[in-house]
Amino acid sequence: MTNKADNVSKELERLRSLINDYNYQYYVLDDPSVPDAEYDRLYRELTQLEAEHPELITTDSPTQRVGAKPDSGFAEVVHELPMLSLDNAMDNDEMINFNRRVIDRLAFSGDIEYVCEPKLDGLAISLLYEDGVLTRAATRGDGTQGENITLNAKTIRSIPLKLRIENPPKRIEVRGEVFMLKSSFETINEEAREQGSKVFANPRNAAAGSLRQLDPQITAKRNLSFYAYSMGLVSDDFELEGQHFARLQQIKQLGLPVSSEVKVVKGIDGCLEYYQDISERRDSLQYEIDGVVNKVNEIALQERLGFVARAPRWAIAHKFPAQEEITQLTGVDFQVGRTGALTPVARLDPVSVGGVTVSNATLHNMDEIQRLGVMINDYVIIRRAGDVIPQVVSVIEDRRPDNLIAIETPLECPVCESPVERAEGEAVIRCTGGLVCSSQRNEALKHFASRKAMDIDGLGDKLVEIFSEKGYVKSISDLYRVTKEQIVGLERMGEKSADNLLSALEKSKSTTLPKFLYALGIREVGEVTAKNIANHFLTIEAIMQASQDELESVSDVGPIVAHHITAFFDNEDNRQQVQELMELGVHWPQIEKKSDEELPLKEKTYVITGSFEGISRAEIKEKLESLGAKVAGSVSKKTSGLIAGEKAGSKLTKAESLGIEVLGLEFVHSLEDI
C-alpha cells in the first residue's frame, strides 16, 4: 500500500509540475509549448487523480484556484512595508522638473537611467509567498492596511500558486496590478446588458469589482490578469539585484508575469520619447493604461533619494489626459440612421476628455436612458476611449439641479416627421418614412458606396450630402445618372475630379452578387449573411422571389432576418431600384453551385484571432468560406475550432475553457491542399 501511495504522490507531483510549467510558458513567457488539448488532458488527469485521493491535495495544486465557498467578508491585512502611492506629472514640464529635482538631490552629472512602465489602470495588490507557496494576497487599501483577497487572487491564472524556483526564499512579497483586458470588459458588459443588470463604467471598475467578489467562483469567470511591478518584503535568504529592471527579471524567473512594455531609457528625453510612443499605441494595447510610471533604475540611487510624505522621490507617474470627465447634459437630439433607427445623442457643455473637446455623447437608446436614469440638466460622467464615440457613463446623483427635464420618446421622425415605431422585443425606435426621409436616404447612399459594398472610390459622405441637397440624387440608382456637368459645377470639383469620380462609378458596376446584396442595405444583412444567401439562391431574381421559409433554410438566416429580406423585396420601389441598377449596367459573374465535395467544411464554424506571418485574417476567412465554413466573430460552444495566431487574447482563453480545438498556421496552410 505504501508503494502505491508513493507512486500516486509522485504522479500527482509530476502532473502539477507539468501544468505549472505550461502555465508559466503561456502567461509569463507568452510562448506555449504544447497544444491546449494536451494541457486540458493533463488537467483532467490531475483532477481525477485528486478526486480519488483527496488526502493528497495540496494548496498549491493548479486545481485549487477555484472552488472555495463564498466568504462572509474580507479580513483586514496590515502591510509590513507600506504600499506607497506616487506623485503625478500632468505634462512634460512637470516631468522635466521631476528629473531636475532628482539630478540636483543626487548632485549627479549626466543622464539618469530610468525604467519606464505602462501605468496599468487596475487595482494594486500584494502577493506573499512563504517557502515558495502563495499564502496571502491583499489589496493596497490605504497603503498601510488592505483587505485579504487570497481566494480570489488564486483564481487569476497568471498568478502562480507556487514559485518556479528550487530554493525559494522563506518570505517574499511581490506587488503588482490586477486588471481586465478590454475584450473581457466588453464581454461581461454585453452579458450584463442582455441580463438587464448593471454594466461597469470602465475596465478598472470591472477589475476592482470582480476582485472584491465574496464568491471566488464569480471572480474566476471574470478573466482577470496580473502584471508584477516591484517587490516589497523580502527575507534575507534571497539575494536581490541592484537595479529595478534586473529585479523585474528576477520576478519573471520566480514565475510571475511582467509587462513586455517595460523598458530602460536614458535621461528625461528617453522618458518623454517612451511616453509619446506608448500614448500613440495606447488604443492598440489589449489593456487600459492611464499613463507611464518612471522609476530611477539604480536601487542605490533610490535609497539615497528616499521618500517624501507617502511617495518616493525616485518615481513619478506621468499621466495621460483624463478619459473621463464630469459635465452637464443640456439637451438631447435624435439622429436618424440608414435603417431608420433613432439614436439619442446628448448635447453637453463642452469638456476636454482625453485631450479632445467633447460636446456630444451617445445615449444608445431609450432603454439606456431609462437604465441610467438620466435627465436633461443632469451632471454626468462622460467617457472617451480612443476612437470610440464618447458615451454617458453615469449620473452624478448628489449634483442634481432642481430644473430637471425628462427625456421623452419622440412620436415622429425629427427629419421627415413620419411616425416612429418600436418593434416588439427591440430597444430601438425607427422612422417609418423609408427613402422619403432624407436622412435615411443619405445614409443608404453612403452605405451603398462604402468599400465593403460597391466600393465607389472618391464618393465620400460630404459629396453624397451635396448631391442629395441639390436634388441630383434622390435614389440609389440616381448615383449612376450623375453627369460631368453637375459634378464640375460643385465647389472644389474640377474636370479631373469629375472624370475620376465618373470612372470610379463605372468601375463599381462590375461587382459580385454578395456585395450587391450587402450594398442594398437590408436590415440585419451583413457581409456574411449576404454571401450565404447569394451562394444558396445563386441569382438576384431567386432571392427576390424567395419565401420566408426558403430564406430560413439558409445558414445564418433566422426568422427576423428572413422577415427583413421579404419585407424589403415586397416593396415595389425597392424592386424597381434593383431593376434600374441592372439596366444602368451593374452586373456580376454567375455563381456556380458547388457540390458537397467542394465544400468539405460546410458544417464547420471557425473563429480567427491574433496575427499570422505571411497571411492576413481576411485571406484566411476568404479561404475558409470558399470551402463552405462559417467564420464567426466570437467563440461559443458551437465553434468547431479557433485559429489562433500571435498575441491571441481572450478568445483563446475562452476556447480553452470550453475545450474547443485550437489551430495554428499549419492548419491554415493545409487549407491549400483541400
Coordinates of N, CA and C in Angstrom, one line a residue, residues 233-332:
L233 N 8.4 43.2 0.9 CA 9.2 42.5 1.9 C 9.9 41.3 1.3
V234 N 11.2 41.1 1.6 CA 12.0 40.0 1.1 C 12.9 39.5 2.2
S235 N 12.9 38.2 2.5 CA 13.7 37.7 3.6 C 15.2 37.7 3.2
D236 N 16.1 37.6 4.1 CA 17.5 37.8 3.9 C 18.1 36.7 3.1
D237 N 17.4 35.5 3.0 CA 18.0 34.4 2.2 C 17.8 34.5 0.7
F238 N 17.3 35.7 0.3 CA 17.1 35.9 -1.2 C 18.0 37.1 -1.6
E239 N 18.9 36.9 -2.5 CA 19.8 37.9 -3.0 C 19.2 38.8 -4.1
L240 N 19.0 40.0 -3.8 CA 18.3 40.9 -4.7 C 19.4 41.6 -5.6
E241 N 19.0 41.8 -6.9 CA 19.8 42.6 -7.8 C 19.8 44.0 -7.5
G242 N 20.8 44.8 -8.0 CA 21.0 46.2 -7.7 C 20.3 47.2 -8.5
Q243 N 19.5 46.7 -9.5 CA 18.8 47.6 -10.4 C 17.3 47.2 -10.4
H244 N 16.4 48.1 -10.5 CA 15.0 47.8 -10.6 C 14.6 46.9 -11.7
F245 N 15.2 47.2 -12.9 CA 14.8 46.4 -14.1 C 15.3 45.0 -13.9
A246 N 16.5 44.8 -13.3 CA 17.0 43.4 -13.0 C 16.1 42.7 -12.0
R247 N 15.6 43.4 -11.1 CA 14.7 42.8 -10.1 C 13.4 42.4 -10.8
L248 N 12.9 43.1 -11.8 CA 11.7 42.7 -12.5 C 12.0 41.4 -13.2
Q249 N 13.3 41.2 -13.7 CA 13.6 39.9 -14.4 C 13.7 38.8 -13.3
Q250 N 14.1 39.1 -12.1 CA 14.1 38.1 -11.0 C 12.6 37.7 -10.8
I251 N 11.7 38.7 -10.8 CA 10.3 38.4 -10.6 C 9.8 37.4 -11.7
K252 N 10.2 37.7 -12.9 CA 9.8 36.8 -14.0 C 10.4 35.4 -13.8
Q253 N 11.6 35.3 -13.3 CA 12.2 34.0 -13.1 C 11.5 33.2 -12.0
L254 N 10.9 34.0 -11.1 CA 10.1 33.3 -10.0 C 8.8 32.7 -10.5
G255 N 8.4 33.2 -11.7 CA 7.2 32.7 -12.4 C 6.0 33.6 -12.5
L256 N 6.3 34.9 -12.2 CA 5.2 35.9 -12.3 C 5.4 36.8 -13.5
P257 N 4.3 37.2 -14.2 CA 4.4 38.0 -15.4 C 4.7 39.4 -15.2
V258 N 5.5 40.0 -16.1 CA 5.8 41.4 -16.1 C 5.5 41.9 -17.5
S259 N 5.0 43.1 -17.6 CA 4.6 43.7 -18.9 C 5.8 43.7 -19.8
S260 N 5.6 43.3 -21.1 CA 6.6 43.3 -22.1 C 7.0 44.7 -22.5
E261 N 6.1 45.7 -22.1 CA 6.3 47.1 -22.5 C 7.3 47.8 -21.6
V262 N 7.8 47.2 -20.5 CA 8.7 47.8 -19.6 C 10.1 48.0 -20.3
K263 N 10.7 49.2 -20.2 CA 12.0 49.5 -20.9 C 12.9 50.3 -20.0
V264 N 14.2 50.2 -20.2 CA 15.2 51.0 -19.6 C 15.5 52.1 -20.6
V265 N 15.5 53.4 -20.1 CA 15.8 54.5 -21.0 C 16.9 55.4 -20.4
K266 N 17.4 56.3 -21.2 CA 18.4 57.2 -20.7 C 17.9 58.6 -20.6
G267 N 17.9 59.2 -19.4 CA 17.6 60.6 -19.2 C 16.1 60.9 -19.4
I268 N 15.8 62.2 -19.3 CA 14.5 62.7 -19.4 C 14.0 62.6 -20.9
D269 N 14.9 62.7 -21.8 CA 14.5 62.6 -23.2 C 14.0 61.2 -23.5
G270 N 14.6 60.2 -22.9 CA 14.2 58.8 -23.1 C 12.8 58.6 -22.5
C271 N 12.5 59.2 -21.3 CA 11.2 59.1 -20.6 C 10.1 59.7 -21.5
L272 N 10.4 60.9 -22.1 CA 9.4 61.6 -22.9 C 9.2 60.9 -24.2
E273 N 10.2 60.3 -24.8 CA 10.0 59.5 -26.0 C 9.2 58.3 -25.8
Y274 N 9.5 57.6 -24.6 CA 8.7 56.4 -24.3 C 7.2 56.8 -24.1
Y275 N 7.0 57.9 -23.4 CA 5.6 58.4 -23.2 C 4.9 58.7 -24.5
Q276 N 5.6 59.3 -25.4 CA 5.0 59.7 -26.7 C 4.6 58.4 -27.5
D277 N 5.6 57.5 -27.5 CA 5.4 56.2 -28.2 C 4.2 55.4 -27.7
I278 N 4.2 55.2 -26.4 CA 3.1 54.3 -25.9 C 1.8 55.0 -25.9
S279 N 1.8 56.4 -25.8 CA 0.5 57.1 -25.9 C -0.1 56.9 -27.3
E280 N 0.8 56.9 -28.3 CA 0.3 56.7 -29.7 C -0.2 55.3 -29.9
R281 N 0.3 54.3 -29.2 CA -0.1 52.9 -29.3 C -1.1 52.5 -28.3
R282 N -1.5 53.4 -27.5 CA -2.4 53.2 -26.3 C -3.6 52.4 -26.7
D283 N -4.3 52.8 -27.8 CA -5.6 52.2 -28.2 C -5.4 50.8 -28.7
S284 N -4.2 50.5 -29.2 CA -4.0 49.1 -29.7 C -3.6 48.1 -28.7
L285 N -3.3 48.6 -27.4 CA -2.9 47.7 -26.4 C -4.2 46.9 -25.9
Q286 N -3.9 45.7 -25.4 CA -5.1 44.8 -25.0 C -5.7 45.3 -23.7
Y287 N -5.0 46.2 -23.0 CA -5.5 46.6 -21.7 C -5.4 48.1 -21.6
E288 N -6.2 48.7 -20.6 CA -6.2 50.1 -20.4 C -5.0 50.6 -19.6
I289 N -4.4 51.7 -20.1 CA -3.3 52.4 -19.2 C -3.7 53.8 -19.1
D290 N -3.3 54.5 -18.0 CA -3.6 55.9 -17.9 C -2.4 56.7 -17.7
G291 N -1.2 56.2 -18.1 CA 0.0 57.0 -18.1 C 1.2 56.1 -18.1
V292 N 2.3 56.6 -17.7 CA 3.6 55.9 -17.6 C 4.2 56.1 -16.2
V293 N 4.7 55.1 -15.6 CA 5.5 55.2 -14.4 C 7.0 55.2 -14.7
N294 N 7.6 56.2 -14.2 CA 9.1 56.3 -14.4 C 9.8 56.2 -13.1
K295 N 10.8 55.2 -13.0 CA 11.5 54.9 -11.8 C 13.0 55.0 -12.1
V296 N 13.7 55.6 -11.1 CA 15.2 55.5 -11.2 C 15.6 54.1 -11.1
N297 N 16.5 53.6 -12.0 CA 16.8 52.2 -12.1 C 17.7 51.7 -11.0
E298 N 18.7 52.5 -10.7 CA 19.7 52.0 -9.7 C 19.1 52.1 -8.3
I299 N 19.1 50.9 -7.6 CA 18.5 50.9 -6.3 C 19.2 51.7 -5.3
A300 N 20.6 51.8 -5.4 CA 21.4 52.6 -4.5 C 21.0 54.1 -4.6
L301 N 20.7 54.5 -5.8 CA 20.2 55.9 -6.0 C 18.8 56.1 -5.4
Q302 N 18.0 55.1 -5.6 CA 16.6 55.2 -5.0 C 16.8 55.4 -3.5
E303 N 17.7 54.6 -2.9 CA 17.8 54.7 -1.4 C 18.4 56.1 -1.0
R304 N 19.2 56.7 -1.8 CA 19.7 58.0 -1.5 C 18.7 59.1 -1.6
L305 N 17.8 58.9 -2.6 CA 16.7 59.8 -2.8 C 15.6 59.8 -1.7
G306 N 15.3 58.5 -1.3 CA 14.4 58.4 -0.2 C 12.9 58.7 -0.5
F307 N 12.2 59.2 0.5 CA 10.8 59.4 0.4 C 10.4 60.7 0.9
V308 N 9.2 61.2 0.4 CA 8.6 62.4 1.0 C 7.2 62.1 1.2
A309 N 6.7 62.3 2.4 CA 5.4 62.0 2.9 C 5.1 60.5 2.5
R310 N 4.1 60.3 1.6 CA 3.7 58.9 1.3 C 4.1 58.5 -0.1
A311 N 5.1 59.2 -0.7 CA 5.5 58.9 -2.0 C 7.1 58.9 -2.1
P312 N 7.6 58.0 -3.0 CA 9.1 58.0 -3.2 C 9.5 59.2 -4.0
R313 N 10.7 59.7 -3.8 CA 11.3 60.8 -4.6 C 11.9 60.2 -5.9
W314 N 12.0 58.9 -6.0 CA 12.7 58.3 -7.2 C 11.7 57.8 -8.2
A315 N 10.5 58.1 -8.1 CA 9.5 57.6 -9.1 C 8.4 58.6 -9.2
I316 N 7.8 58.6 -10.4 CA 6.7 59.5 -10.7 C 5.8 58.9 -11.8
A317 N 4.5 59.2 -11.7 CA 3.6 58.8 -12.7 C 3.3 59.9 -13.7
H318 N 3.6 59.8 -15.0 CA 3.4 60.8 -16.0 C 2.0 60.4 -16.6
K319 N 1.0 61.1 -16.2 CA -0.4 60.8 -16.5 C -0.8 61.2 -17.9
F320 N -1.7 60.4 -18.5 CA -2.3 60.8 -19.8 C -3.5 61.8 -19.4
P321 N -3.9 62.6 -20.4 CA -5.1 63.4 -20.2 C -6.3 62.5 -19.8
A322 N -7.1 62.9 -18.9 CA -8.2 62.1 -18.3 C -9.2 61.6 -19.5
Q323 N -9.6 60.4 -19.4 CA -10.6 59.9 -20.4 C -12.0 59.9 -19.8
E324 N -12.1 60.4 -18.6 CA -13.5 60.6 -18.0 C -13.5 61.9 -17.4
E325 N -14.6 62.6 -17.6 CA -14.8 63.9 -17.0 C -16.3 64.1 -16.7
I326 N -16.6 65.2 -15.9 CA -17.9 65.5 -15.5 C -18.3 66.8 -16.2
T327 N -19.5 66.7 -16.8 CA -20.1 67.9 -17.4 C -21.6 67.9 -17.3
Q328 N -22.3 68.9 -17.8 CA -23.7 69.0 -17.7 C -24.4 68.6 -19.1
L329 N -25.4 67.8 -19.0 CA -26.2 67.4 -20.2 C -27.2 68.5 -20.4
T330 N -27.1 69.2 -21.5 CA -28.0 70.4 -21.7 C -29.2 70.1 -22.6
G331 N -29.2 69.0 -23.3 CA -30.3 68.6 -24.2 C -30.0 67.3 -24.9
V332 N -31.0 66.8 -25.6 CA -30.9 65.5 -26.4 C -31.5 65.7 -27.8

